[in-house]
PDB file of C-alpha atoms (C1' of nucleotides) in Angstrom:
ATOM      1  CA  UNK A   8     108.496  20.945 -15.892  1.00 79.00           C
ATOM      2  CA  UNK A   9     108.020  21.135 -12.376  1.00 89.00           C
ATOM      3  CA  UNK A  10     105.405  18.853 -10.667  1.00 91.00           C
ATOM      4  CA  UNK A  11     105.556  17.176  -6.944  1.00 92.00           C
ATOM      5  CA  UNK A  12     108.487  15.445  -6.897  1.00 92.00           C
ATOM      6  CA  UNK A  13     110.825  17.921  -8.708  1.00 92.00           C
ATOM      7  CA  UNK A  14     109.302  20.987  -6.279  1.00 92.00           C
ATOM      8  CA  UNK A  15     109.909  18.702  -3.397  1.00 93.00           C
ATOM      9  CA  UNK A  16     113.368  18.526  -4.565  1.00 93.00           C
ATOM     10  CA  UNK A  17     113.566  22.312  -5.075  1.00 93.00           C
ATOM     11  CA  UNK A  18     111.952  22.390  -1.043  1.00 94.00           C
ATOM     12  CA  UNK A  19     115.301  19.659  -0.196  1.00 94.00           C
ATOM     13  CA  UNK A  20     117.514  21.684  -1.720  1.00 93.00           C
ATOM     14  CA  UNK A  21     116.921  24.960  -0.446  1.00 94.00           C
ATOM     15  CA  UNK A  22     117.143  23.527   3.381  1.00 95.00           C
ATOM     16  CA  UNK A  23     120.217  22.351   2.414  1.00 94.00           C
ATOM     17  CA  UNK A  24     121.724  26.013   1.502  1.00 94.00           C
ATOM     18  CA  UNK A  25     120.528  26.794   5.204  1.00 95.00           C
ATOM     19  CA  UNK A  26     117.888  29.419   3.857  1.00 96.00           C
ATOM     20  CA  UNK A  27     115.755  28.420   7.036  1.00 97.00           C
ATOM     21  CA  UNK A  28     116.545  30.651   9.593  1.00 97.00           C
ATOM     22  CA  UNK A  29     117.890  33.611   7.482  1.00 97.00           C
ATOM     23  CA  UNK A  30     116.729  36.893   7.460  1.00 98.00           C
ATOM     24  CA  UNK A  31     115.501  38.728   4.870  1.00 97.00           C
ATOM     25  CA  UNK A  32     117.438  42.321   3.980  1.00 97.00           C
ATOM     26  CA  UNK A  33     116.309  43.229   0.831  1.00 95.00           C
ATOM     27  CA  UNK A  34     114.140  42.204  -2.481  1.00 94.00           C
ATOM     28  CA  UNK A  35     115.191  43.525  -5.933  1.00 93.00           C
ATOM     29  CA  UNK A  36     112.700  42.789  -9.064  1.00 92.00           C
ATOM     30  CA  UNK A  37     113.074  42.932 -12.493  1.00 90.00           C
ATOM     31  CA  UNK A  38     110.308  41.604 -14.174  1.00 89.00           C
ATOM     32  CA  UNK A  39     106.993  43.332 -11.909  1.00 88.00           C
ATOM     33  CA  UNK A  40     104.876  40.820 -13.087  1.00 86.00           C
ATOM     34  CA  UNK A  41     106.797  37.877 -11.977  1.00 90.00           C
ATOM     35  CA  UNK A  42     105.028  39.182  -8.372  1.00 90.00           C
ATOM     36  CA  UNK A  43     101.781  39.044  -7.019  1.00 88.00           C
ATOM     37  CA  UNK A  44     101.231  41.220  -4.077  1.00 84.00           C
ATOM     38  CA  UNK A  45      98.312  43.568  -2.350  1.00 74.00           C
ATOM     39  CA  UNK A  46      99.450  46.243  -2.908  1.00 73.00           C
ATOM     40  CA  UNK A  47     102.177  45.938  -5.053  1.00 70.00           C
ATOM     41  CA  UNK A  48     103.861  48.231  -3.101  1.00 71.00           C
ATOM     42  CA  UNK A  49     104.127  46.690  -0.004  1.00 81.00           C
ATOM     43  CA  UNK A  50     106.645  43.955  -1.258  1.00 89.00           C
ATOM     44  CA  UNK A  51     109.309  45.215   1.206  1.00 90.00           C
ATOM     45  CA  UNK A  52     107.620  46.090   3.970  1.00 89.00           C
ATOM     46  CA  UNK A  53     105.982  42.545   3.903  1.00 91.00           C
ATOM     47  CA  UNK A  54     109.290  40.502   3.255  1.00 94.00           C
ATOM     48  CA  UNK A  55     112.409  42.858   4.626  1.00 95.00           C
ATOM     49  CA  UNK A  56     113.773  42.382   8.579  1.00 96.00           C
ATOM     50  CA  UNK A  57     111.573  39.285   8.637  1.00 96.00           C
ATOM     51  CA  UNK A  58     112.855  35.399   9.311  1.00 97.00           C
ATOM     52  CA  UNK A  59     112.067  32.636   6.992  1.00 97.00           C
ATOM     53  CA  UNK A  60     111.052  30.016   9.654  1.00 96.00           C
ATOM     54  CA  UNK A  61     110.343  27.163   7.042  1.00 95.00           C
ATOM     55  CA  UNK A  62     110.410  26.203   3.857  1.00 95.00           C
ATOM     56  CA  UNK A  63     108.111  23.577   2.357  1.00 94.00           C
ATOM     57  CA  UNK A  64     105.475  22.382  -0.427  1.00 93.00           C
ATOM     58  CA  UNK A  65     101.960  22.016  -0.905  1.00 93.00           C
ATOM     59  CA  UNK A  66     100.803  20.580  -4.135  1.00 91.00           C
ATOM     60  CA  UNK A  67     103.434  22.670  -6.881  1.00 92.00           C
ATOM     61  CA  UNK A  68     103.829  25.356  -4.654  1.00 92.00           C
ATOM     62  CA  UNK A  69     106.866  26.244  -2.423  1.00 93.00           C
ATOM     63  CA  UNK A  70     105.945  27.765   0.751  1.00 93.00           C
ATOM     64  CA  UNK A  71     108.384  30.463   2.869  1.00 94.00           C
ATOM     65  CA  UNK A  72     106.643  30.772   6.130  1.00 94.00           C
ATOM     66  CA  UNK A  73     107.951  33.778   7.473  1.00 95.00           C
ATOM     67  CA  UNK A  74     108.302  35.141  11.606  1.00 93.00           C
ATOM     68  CA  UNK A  75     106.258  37.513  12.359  1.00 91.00           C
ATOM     69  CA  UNK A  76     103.776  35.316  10.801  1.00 91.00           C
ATOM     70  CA  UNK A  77     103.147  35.841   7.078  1.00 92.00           C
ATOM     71  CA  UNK A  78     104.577  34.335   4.175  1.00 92.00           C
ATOM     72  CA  UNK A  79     105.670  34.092   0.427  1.00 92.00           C
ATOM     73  CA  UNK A  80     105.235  31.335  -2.321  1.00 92.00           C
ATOM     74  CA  UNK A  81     106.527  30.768  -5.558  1.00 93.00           C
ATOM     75  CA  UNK A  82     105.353  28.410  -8.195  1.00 92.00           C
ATOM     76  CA  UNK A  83     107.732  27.375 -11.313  1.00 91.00           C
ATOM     77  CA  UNK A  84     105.163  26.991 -13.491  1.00 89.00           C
ATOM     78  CA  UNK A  85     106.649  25.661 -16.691  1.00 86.00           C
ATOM     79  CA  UNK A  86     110.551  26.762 -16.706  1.00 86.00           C
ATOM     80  CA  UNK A  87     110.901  28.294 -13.504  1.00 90.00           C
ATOM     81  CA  UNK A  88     114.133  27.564 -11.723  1.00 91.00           C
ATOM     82  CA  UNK A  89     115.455  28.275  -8.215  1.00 93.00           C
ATOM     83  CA  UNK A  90     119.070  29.611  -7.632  1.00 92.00           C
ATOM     84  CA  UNK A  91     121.182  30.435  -4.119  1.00 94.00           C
ATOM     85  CA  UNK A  92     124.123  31.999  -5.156  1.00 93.00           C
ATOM     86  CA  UNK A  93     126.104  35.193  -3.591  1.00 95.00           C
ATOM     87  CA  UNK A  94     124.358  38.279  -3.892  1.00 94.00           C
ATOM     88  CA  UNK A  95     127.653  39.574  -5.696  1.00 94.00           C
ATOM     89  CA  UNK A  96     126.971  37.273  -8.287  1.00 93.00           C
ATOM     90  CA  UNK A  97     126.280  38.883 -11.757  1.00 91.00           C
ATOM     91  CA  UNK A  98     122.766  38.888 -12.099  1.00 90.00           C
ATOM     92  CA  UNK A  99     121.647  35.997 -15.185  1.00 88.00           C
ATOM     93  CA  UNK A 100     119.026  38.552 -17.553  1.00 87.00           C
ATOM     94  CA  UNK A 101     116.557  35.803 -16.750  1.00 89.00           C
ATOM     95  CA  UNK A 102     116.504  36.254 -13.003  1.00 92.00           C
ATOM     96  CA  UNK A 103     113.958  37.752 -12.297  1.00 92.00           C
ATOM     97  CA  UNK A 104     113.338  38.207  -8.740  1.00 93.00           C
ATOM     98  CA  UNK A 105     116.557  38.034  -6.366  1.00 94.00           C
ATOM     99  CA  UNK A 106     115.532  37.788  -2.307  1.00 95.00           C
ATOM    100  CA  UNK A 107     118.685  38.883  -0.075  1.00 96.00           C
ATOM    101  CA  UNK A 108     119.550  37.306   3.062  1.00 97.00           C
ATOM    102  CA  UNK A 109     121.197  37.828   5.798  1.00 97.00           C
ATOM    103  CA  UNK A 110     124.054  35.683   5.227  1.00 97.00           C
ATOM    104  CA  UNK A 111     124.621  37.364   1.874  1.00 97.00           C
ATOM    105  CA  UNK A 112     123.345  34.722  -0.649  1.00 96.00           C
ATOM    106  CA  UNK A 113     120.255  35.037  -1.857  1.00 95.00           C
ATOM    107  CA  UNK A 114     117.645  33.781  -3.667  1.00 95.00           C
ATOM    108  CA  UNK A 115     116.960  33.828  -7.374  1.00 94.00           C
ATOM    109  CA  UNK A 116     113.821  33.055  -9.271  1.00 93.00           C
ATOM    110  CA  UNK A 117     114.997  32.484 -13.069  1.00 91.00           C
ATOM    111  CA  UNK A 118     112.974  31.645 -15.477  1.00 90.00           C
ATOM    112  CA  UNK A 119     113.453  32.006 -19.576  1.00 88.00           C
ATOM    113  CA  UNK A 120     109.532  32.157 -20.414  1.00 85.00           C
ATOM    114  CA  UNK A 121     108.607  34.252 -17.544  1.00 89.00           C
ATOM    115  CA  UNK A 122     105.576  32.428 -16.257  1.00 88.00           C
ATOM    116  CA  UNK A 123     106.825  31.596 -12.589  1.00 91.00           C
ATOM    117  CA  UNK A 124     105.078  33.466 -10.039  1.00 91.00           C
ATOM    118  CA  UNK A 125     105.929  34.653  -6.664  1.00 92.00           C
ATOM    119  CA  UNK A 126     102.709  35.267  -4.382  1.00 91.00           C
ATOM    120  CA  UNK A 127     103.366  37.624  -1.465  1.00 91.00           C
ATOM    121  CA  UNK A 128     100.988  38.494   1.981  1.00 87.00           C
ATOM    122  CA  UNK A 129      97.768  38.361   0.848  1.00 84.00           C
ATOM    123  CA  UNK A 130      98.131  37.237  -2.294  1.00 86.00           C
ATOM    124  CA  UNK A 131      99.600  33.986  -1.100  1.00 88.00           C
ATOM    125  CA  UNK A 132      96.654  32.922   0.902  1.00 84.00           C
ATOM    126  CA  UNK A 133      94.460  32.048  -2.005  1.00 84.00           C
ATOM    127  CA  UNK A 134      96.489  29.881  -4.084  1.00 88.00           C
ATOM    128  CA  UNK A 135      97.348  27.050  -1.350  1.00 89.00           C
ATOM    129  CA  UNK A 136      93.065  27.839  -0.497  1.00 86.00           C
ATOM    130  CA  UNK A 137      92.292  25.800  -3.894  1.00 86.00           C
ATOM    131  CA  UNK A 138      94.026  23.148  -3.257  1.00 89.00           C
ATOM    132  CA  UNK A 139      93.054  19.445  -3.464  1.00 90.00           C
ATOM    133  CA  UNK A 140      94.381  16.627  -1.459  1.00 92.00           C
ATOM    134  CA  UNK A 141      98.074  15.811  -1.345  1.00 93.00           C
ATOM    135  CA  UNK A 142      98.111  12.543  -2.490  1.00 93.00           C
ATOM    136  CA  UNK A 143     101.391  11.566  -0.502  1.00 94.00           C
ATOM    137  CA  UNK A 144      99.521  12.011   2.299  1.00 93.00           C
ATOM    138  CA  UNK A 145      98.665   8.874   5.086  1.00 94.00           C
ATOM    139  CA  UNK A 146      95.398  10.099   4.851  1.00 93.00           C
ATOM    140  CA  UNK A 147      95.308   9.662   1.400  1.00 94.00           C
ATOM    141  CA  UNK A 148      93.884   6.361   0.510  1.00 94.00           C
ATOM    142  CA  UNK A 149      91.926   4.185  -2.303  1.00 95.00           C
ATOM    143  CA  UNK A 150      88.227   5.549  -0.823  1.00 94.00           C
ATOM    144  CA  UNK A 151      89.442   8.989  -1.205  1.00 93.00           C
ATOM    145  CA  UNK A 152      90.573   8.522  -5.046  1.00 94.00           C
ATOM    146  CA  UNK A 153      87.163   6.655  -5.376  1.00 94.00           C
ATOM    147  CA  UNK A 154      85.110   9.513  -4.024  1.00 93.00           C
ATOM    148  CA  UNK A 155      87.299  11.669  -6.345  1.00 93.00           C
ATOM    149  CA  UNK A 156      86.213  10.069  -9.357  1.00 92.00           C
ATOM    150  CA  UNK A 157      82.805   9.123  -8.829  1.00 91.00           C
ATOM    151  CA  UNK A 158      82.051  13.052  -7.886  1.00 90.00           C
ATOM    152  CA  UNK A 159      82.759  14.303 -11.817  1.00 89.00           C
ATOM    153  CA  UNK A 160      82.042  13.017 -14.730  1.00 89.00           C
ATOM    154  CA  UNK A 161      84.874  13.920 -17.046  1.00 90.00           C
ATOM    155  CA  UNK A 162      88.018  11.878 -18.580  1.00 91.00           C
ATOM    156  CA  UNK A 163      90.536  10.624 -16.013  1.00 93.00           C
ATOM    157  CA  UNK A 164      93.410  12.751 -17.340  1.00 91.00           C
ATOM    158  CA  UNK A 165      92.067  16.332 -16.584  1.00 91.00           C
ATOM    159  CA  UNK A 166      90.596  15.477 -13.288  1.00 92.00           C
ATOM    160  CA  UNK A 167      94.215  13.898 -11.993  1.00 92.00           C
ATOM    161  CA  UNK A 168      95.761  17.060 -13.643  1.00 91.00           C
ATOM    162  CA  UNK A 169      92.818  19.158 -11.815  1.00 91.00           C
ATOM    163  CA  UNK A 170      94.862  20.668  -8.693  1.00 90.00           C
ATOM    164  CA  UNK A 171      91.328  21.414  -6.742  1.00 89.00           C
ATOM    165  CA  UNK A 172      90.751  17.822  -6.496  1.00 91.00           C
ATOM    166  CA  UNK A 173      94.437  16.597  -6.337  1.00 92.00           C
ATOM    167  CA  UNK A 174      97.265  18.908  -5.650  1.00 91.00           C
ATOM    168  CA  UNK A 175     100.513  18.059  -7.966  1.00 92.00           C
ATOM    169  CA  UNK A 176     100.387  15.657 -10.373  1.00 92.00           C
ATOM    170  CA  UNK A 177     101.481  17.286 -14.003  1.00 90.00           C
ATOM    171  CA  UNK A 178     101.628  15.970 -17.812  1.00 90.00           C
ATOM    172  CA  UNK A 179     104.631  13.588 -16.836  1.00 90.00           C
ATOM    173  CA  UNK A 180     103.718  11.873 -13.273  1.00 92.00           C
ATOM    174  CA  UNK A 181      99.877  11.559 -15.090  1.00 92.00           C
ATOM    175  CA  UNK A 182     101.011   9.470 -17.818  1.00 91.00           C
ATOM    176  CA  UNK A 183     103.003   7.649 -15.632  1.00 93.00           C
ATOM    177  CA  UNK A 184     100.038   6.917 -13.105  1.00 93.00           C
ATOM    178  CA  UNK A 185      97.680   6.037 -15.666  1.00 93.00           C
ATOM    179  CA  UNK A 186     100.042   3.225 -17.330  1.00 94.00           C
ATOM    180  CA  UNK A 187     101.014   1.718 -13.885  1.00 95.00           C
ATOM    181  CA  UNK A 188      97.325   1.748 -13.044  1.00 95.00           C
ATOM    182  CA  UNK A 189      96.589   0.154 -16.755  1.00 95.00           C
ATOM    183  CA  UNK A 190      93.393   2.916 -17.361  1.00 94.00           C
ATOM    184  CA  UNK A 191      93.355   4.498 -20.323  1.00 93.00           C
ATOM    185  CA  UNK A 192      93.827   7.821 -20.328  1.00 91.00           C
ATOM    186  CA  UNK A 193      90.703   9.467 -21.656  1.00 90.00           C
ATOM    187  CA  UNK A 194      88.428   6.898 -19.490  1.00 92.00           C
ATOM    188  CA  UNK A 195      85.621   8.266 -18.146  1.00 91.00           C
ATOM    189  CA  UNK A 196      86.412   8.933 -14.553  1.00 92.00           C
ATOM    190  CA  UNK A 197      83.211   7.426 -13.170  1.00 92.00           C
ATOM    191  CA  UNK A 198      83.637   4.543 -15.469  1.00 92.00           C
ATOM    192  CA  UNK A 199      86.353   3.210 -13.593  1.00 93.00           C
ATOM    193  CA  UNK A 200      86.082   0.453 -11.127  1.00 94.00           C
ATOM    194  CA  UNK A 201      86.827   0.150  -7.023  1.00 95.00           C
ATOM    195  CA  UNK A 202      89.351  -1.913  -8.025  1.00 95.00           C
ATOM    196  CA  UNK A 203      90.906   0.736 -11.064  1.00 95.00           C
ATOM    197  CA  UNK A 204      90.605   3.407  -8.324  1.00 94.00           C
ATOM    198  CA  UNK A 205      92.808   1.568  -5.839  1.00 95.00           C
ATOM    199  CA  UNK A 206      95.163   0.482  -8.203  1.00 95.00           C
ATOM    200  CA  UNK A 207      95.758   4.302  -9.531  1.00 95.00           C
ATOM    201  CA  UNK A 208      95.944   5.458  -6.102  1.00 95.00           C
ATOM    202  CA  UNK A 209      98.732   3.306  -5.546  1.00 95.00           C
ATOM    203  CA  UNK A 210     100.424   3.612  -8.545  1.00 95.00           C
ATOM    204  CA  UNK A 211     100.156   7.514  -8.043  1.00 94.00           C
ATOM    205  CA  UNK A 212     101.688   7.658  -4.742  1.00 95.00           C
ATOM    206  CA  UNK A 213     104.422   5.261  -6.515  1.00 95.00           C
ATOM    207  CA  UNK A 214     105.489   7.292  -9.443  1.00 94.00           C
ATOM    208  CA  UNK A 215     105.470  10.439  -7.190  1.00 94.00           C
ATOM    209  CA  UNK A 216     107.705   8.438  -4.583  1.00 94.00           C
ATOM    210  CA  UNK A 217     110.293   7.345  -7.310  1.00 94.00           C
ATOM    211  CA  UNK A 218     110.472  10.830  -8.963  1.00 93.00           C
ATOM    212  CA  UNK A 219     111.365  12.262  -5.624  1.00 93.00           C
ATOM    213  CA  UNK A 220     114.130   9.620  -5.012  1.00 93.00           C
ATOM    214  CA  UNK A 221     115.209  10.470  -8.090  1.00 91.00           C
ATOM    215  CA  UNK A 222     115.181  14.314  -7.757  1.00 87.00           C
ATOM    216  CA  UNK A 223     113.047  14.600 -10.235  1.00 89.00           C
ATOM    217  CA  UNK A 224     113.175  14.311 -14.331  1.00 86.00           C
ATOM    218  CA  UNK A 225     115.026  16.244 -16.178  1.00 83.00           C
ATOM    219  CA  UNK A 226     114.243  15.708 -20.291  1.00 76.00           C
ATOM    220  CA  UNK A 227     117.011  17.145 -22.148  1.00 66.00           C
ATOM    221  CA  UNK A 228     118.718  20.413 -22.225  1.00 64.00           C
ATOM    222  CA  UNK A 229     116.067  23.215 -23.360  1.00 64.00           C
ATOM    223  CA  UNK A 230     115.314  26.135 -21.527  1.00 63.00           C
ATOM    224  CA  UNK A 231     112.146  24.535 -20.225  1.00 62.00           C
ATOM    225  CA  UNK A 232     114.053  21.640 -18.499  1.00 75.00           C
ATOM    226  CA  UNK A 233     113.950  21.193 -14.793  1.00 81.00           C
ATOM    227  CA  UNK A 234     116.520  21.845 -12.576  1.00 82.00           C
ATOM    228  CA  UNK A 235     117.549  22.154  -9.296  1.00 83.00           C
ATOM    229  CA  UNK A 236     119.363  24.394  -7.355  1.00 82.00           C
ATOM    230  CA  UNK A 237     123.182  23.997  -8.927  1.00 73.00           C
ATOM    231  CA  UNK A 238     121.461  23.211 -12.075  1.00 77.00           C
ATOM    232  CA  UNK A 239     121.363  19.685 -10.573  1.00 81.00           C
ATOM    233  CA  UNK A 240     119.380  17.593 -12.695  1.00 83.00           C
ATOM    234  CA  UNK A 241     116.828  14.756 -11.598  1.00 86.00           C
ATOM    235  CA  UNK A 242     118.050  11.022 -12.484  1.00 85.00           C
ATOM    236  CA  UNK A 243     113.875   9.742 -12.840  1.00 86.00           C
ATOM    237  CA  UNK A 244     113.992  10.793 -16.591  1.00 84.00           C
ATOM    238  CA  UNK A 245     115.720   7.473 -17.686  1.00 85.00           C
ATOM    239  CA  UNK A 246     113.304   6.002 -15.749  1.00 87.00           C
ATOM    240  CA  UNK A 247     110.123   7.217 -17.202  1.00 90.00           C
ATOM    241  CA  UNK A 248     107.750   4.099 -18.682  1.00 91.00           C
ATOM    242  CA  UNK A 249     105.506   6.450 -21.156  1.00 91.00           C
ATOM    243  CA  UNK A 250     106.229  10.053 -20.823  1.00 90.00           C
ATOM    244  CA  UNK A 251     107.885  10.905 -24.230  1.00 87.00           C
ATOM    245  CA  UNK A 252     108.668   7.197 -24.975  1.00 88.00           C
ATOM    246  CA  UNK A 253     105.851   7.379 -28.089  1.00 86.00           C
ATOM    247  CA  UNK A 254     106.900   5.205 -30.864  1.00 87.00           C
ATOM    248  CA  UNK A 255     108.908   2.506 -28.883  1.00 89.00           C
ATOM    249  CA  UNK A 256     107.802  -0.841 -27.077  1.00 92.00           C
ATOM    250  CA  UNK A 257     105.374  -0.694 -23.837  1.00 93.00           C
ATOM    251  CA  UNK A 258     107.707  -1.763 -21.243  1.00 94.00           C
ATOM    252  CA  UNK A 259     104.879  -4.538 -19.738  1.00 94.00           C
ATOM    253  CA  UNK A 260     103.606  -6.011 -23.113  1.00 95.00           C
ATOM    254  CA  UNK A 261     105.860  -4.492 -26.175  1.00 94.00           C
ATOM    255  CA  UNK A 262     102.948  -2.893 -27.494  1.00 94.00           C
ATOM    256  CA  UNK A 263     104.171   0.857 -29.408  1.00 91.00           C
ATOM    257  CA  UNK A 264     103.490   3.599 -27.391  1.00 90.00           C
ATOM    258  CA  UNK A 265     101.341   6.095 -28.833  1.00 89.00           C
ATOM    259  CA  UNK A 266     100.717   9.666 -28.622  1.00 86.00           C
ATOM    260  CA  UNK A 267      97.190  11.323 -28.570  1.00 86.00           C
ATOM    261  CA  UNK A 268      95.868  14.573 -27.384  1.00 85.00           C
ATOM    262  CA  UNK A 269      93.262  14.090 -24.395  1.00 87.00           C
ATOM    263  CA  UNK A 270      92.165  17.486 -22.890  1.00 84.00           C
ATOM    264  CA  UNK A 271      94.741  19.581 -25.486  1.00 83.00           C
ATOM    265  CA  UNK A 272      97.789  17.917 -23.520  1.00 86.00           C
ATOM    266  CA  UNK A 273      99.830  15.158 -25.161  1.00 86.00           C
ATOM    267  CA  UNK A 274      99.441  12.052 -23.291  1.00 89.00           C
ATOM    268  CA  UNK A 275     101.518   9.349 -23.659  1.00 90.00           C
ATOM    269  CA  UNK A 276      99.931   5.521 -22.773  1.00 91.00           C
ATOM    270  CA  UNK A 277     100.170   1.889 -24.011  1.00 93.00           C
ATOM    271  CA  UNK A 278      96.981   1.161 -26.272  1.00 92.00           C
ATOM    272  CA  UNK A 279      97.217  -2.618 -25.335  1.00 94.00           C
ATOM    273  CA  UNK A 280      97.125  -2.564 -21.938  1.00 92.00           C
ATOM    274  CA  UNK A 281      95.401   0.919 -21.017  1.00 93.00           C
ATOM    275  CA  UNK A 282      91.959   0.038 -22.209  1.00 86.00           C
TER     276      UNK A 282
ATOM    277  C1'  DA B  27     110.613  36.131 -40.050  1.00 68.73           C
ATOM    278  C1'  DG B  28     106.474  34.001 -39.007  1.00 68.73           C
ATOM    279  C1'  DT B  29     104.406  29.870 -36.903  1.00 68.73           C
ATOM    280  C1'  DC B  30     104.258  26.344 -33.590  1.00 68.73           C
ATOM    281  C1'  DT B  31     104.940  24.416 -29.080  1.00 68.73           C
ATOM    282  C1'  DT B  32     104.775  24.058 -24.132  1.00 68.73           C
ATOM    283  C1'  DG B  33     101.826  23.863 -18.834  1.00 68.73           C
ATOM    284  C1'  DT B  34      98.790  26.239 -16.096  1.00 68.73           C
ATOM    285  C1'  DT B  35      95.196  29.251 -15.032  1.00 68.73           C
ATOM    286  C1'  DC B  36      91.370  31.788 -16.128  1.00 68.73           C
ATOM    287  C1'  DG B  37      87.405  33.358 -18.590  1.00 68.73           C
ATOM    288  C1'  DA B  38      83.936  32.383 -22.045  1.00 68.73           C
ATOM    289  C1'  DC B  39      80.899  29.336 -23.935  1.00 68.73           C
ATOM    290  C1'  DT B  40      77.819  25.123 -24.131  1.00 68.73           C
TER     291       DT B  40
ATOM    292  C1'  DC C   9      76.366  24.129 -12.368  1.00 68.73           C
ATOM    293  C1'  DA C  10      79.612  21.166 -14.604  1.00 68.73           C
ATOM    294  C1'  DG C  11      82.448  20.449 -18.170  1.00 68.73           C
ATOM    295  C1'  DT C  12      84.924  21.849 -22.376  1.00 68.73           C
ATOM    296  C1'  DC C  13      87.431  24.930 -25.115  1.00 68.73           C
ATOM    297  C1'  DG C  14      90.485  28.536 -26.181  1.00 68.73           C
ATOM    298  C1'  DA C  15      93.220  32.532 -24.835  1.00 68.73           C
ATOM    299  C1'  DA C  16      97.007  34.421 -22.546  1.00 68.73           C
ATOM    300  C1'  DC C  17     101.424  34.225 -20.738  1.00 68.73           C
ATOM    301  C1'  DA C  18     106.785  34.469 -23.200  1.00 68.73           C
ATOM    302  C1'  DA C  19     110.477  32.869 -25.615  1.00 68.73           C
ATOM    303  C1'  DG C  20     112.909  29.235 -27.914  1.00 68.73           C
ATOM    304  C1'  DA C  21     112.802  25.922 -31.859  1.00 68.73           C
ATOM    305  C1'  DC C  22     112.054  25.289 -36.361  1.00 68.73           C
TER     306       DC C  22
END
DNA sequence: AGTCTTGTTCGACT
DNA sequence: CAGTCGAACAAGAC
């Protein structure tokens, strides 16, 4: 599923089919709900004859900052996926939303389970409001995890999956933190130590790093797989150390992986050396 | 053919 | 209030 690195991705690949700078004609939906907007009928008025300026991400969000100065977002949620194709194209049943441009492609939000969401006007203003921190950020440093942890008292997990606090990490890039960090998943987070708190900050902003260089993972074929634009898929999935890898050797200490439920998610760690 | 699974958000409950 | 739990979303897998 989508998470930082594969929406950053998404963000790289949609500047690459030139959508920046294209104007928008026209906005066909098929699935209402896919859209939030205030009011619901103002979708065209808000998006058609303006510019999208710049495309972006904050936290699992993609941002189109339109001119004159408003803009859209769309989050994938679980098995949301982004297309560019020619408007002629035959519409896929699972598109959902298609956004015409100028240059007559457009964009396409597909999505088999129907939980993406595209927030429009005002109804994109709140969701980027809640976010945390970004934790690729300079600014973004051991202290600041610290401070994190120390202000709830709850297992580490949920609060590095809790995008008020920190904005992107999902079930995958988690896992993968918590066994570069060695802390066990369902640790309490103000149990954890200055030095615990530097070491997951850096091994956050590491796994987040490599799953971008890697355009993300892709698990497998299902419907709920990521991918890209040109159903490109990511390369970090043969590269994951935990996620998924339950029932064969810990990569540091040959340990088995297990697999437990912390916070109703499956989470994946290495009972030997996540204490 | 019904049940389970999946991630995220939100509302209810403790 | 803070944290936990479960529901809802929707469709594919089994």
């Amino acid at each position: 599923m989508p998470e930082l690195p594969e929406v950053e991705t998404v963000v790289n690949d949609l500047k690459a089919h030139n959508v920046e700078g294209q104007r928008i004609t026209a906005v066909r939906i098929f699935w209402p709900r896919s859209v939030h907007s205030l009011p619901h009928r103002s979708i065209n008025a808000t998006l058609i004859g303006r510019t999208i300026k710049k495309v972006w991400r904050r936290g699992k969000y993609i941002v189109f900052d339109l001119e004159p100065d408003t803009r859209f977002l769309i989050h994938l949620r679980m098995s949301g996926r982004i297309r560019v194709v020619a408007k002629s194209a035959r519409r896929d049943r699972h598109e959902h939303v298609c956004i015409t441009l100028k240059n007559d492609t457009e964009i396409r939000l597909h999505d088999t389970r129907k939980f993406a969401r595209v927030y429009i006007g005002e109804k994109a203003k709140g969701p980027l409001e809640k976010l945390g921190r970004e934790p690729l950020a300079g600014t973004f440093e051991a202290a600041d995890l610290l401070a994190i942890v120390r202000s709830r008292s709850r297992a580490i997990k949920p609060l590095l999956l809790d995008q008020s606090l920190i904005a992107g990490l999902g079930n995958i890039y988690t896992d993968e933190a918590l066994w570069r960090a060695k802390v066990h998943p369902a640790k309490k987070s103000t149990a954890l130590s200055t030095r615990e708190a530097a070491a997951l900050c850096r091994a956050i902003k590491a796994v987040l790093r490599k799953g971008i260089k890697y355009c993300g993972t892709s698990l497998g074929d299902g419907d709920n797989n990521f991918f890209s634009l040109g159903e490109r898929r990511g390369r970090n999935g043969d590269r994951l150390t935990v996620y998924q890898r339950n029932g064969q050797p810990c990569l540091r200490c040959g340990h088995m992986i297990a697999r437990i439920i912390v916070a109703q998610r499956g989470t994946h760690f290495c009972p030997q050396c996540q204490r």
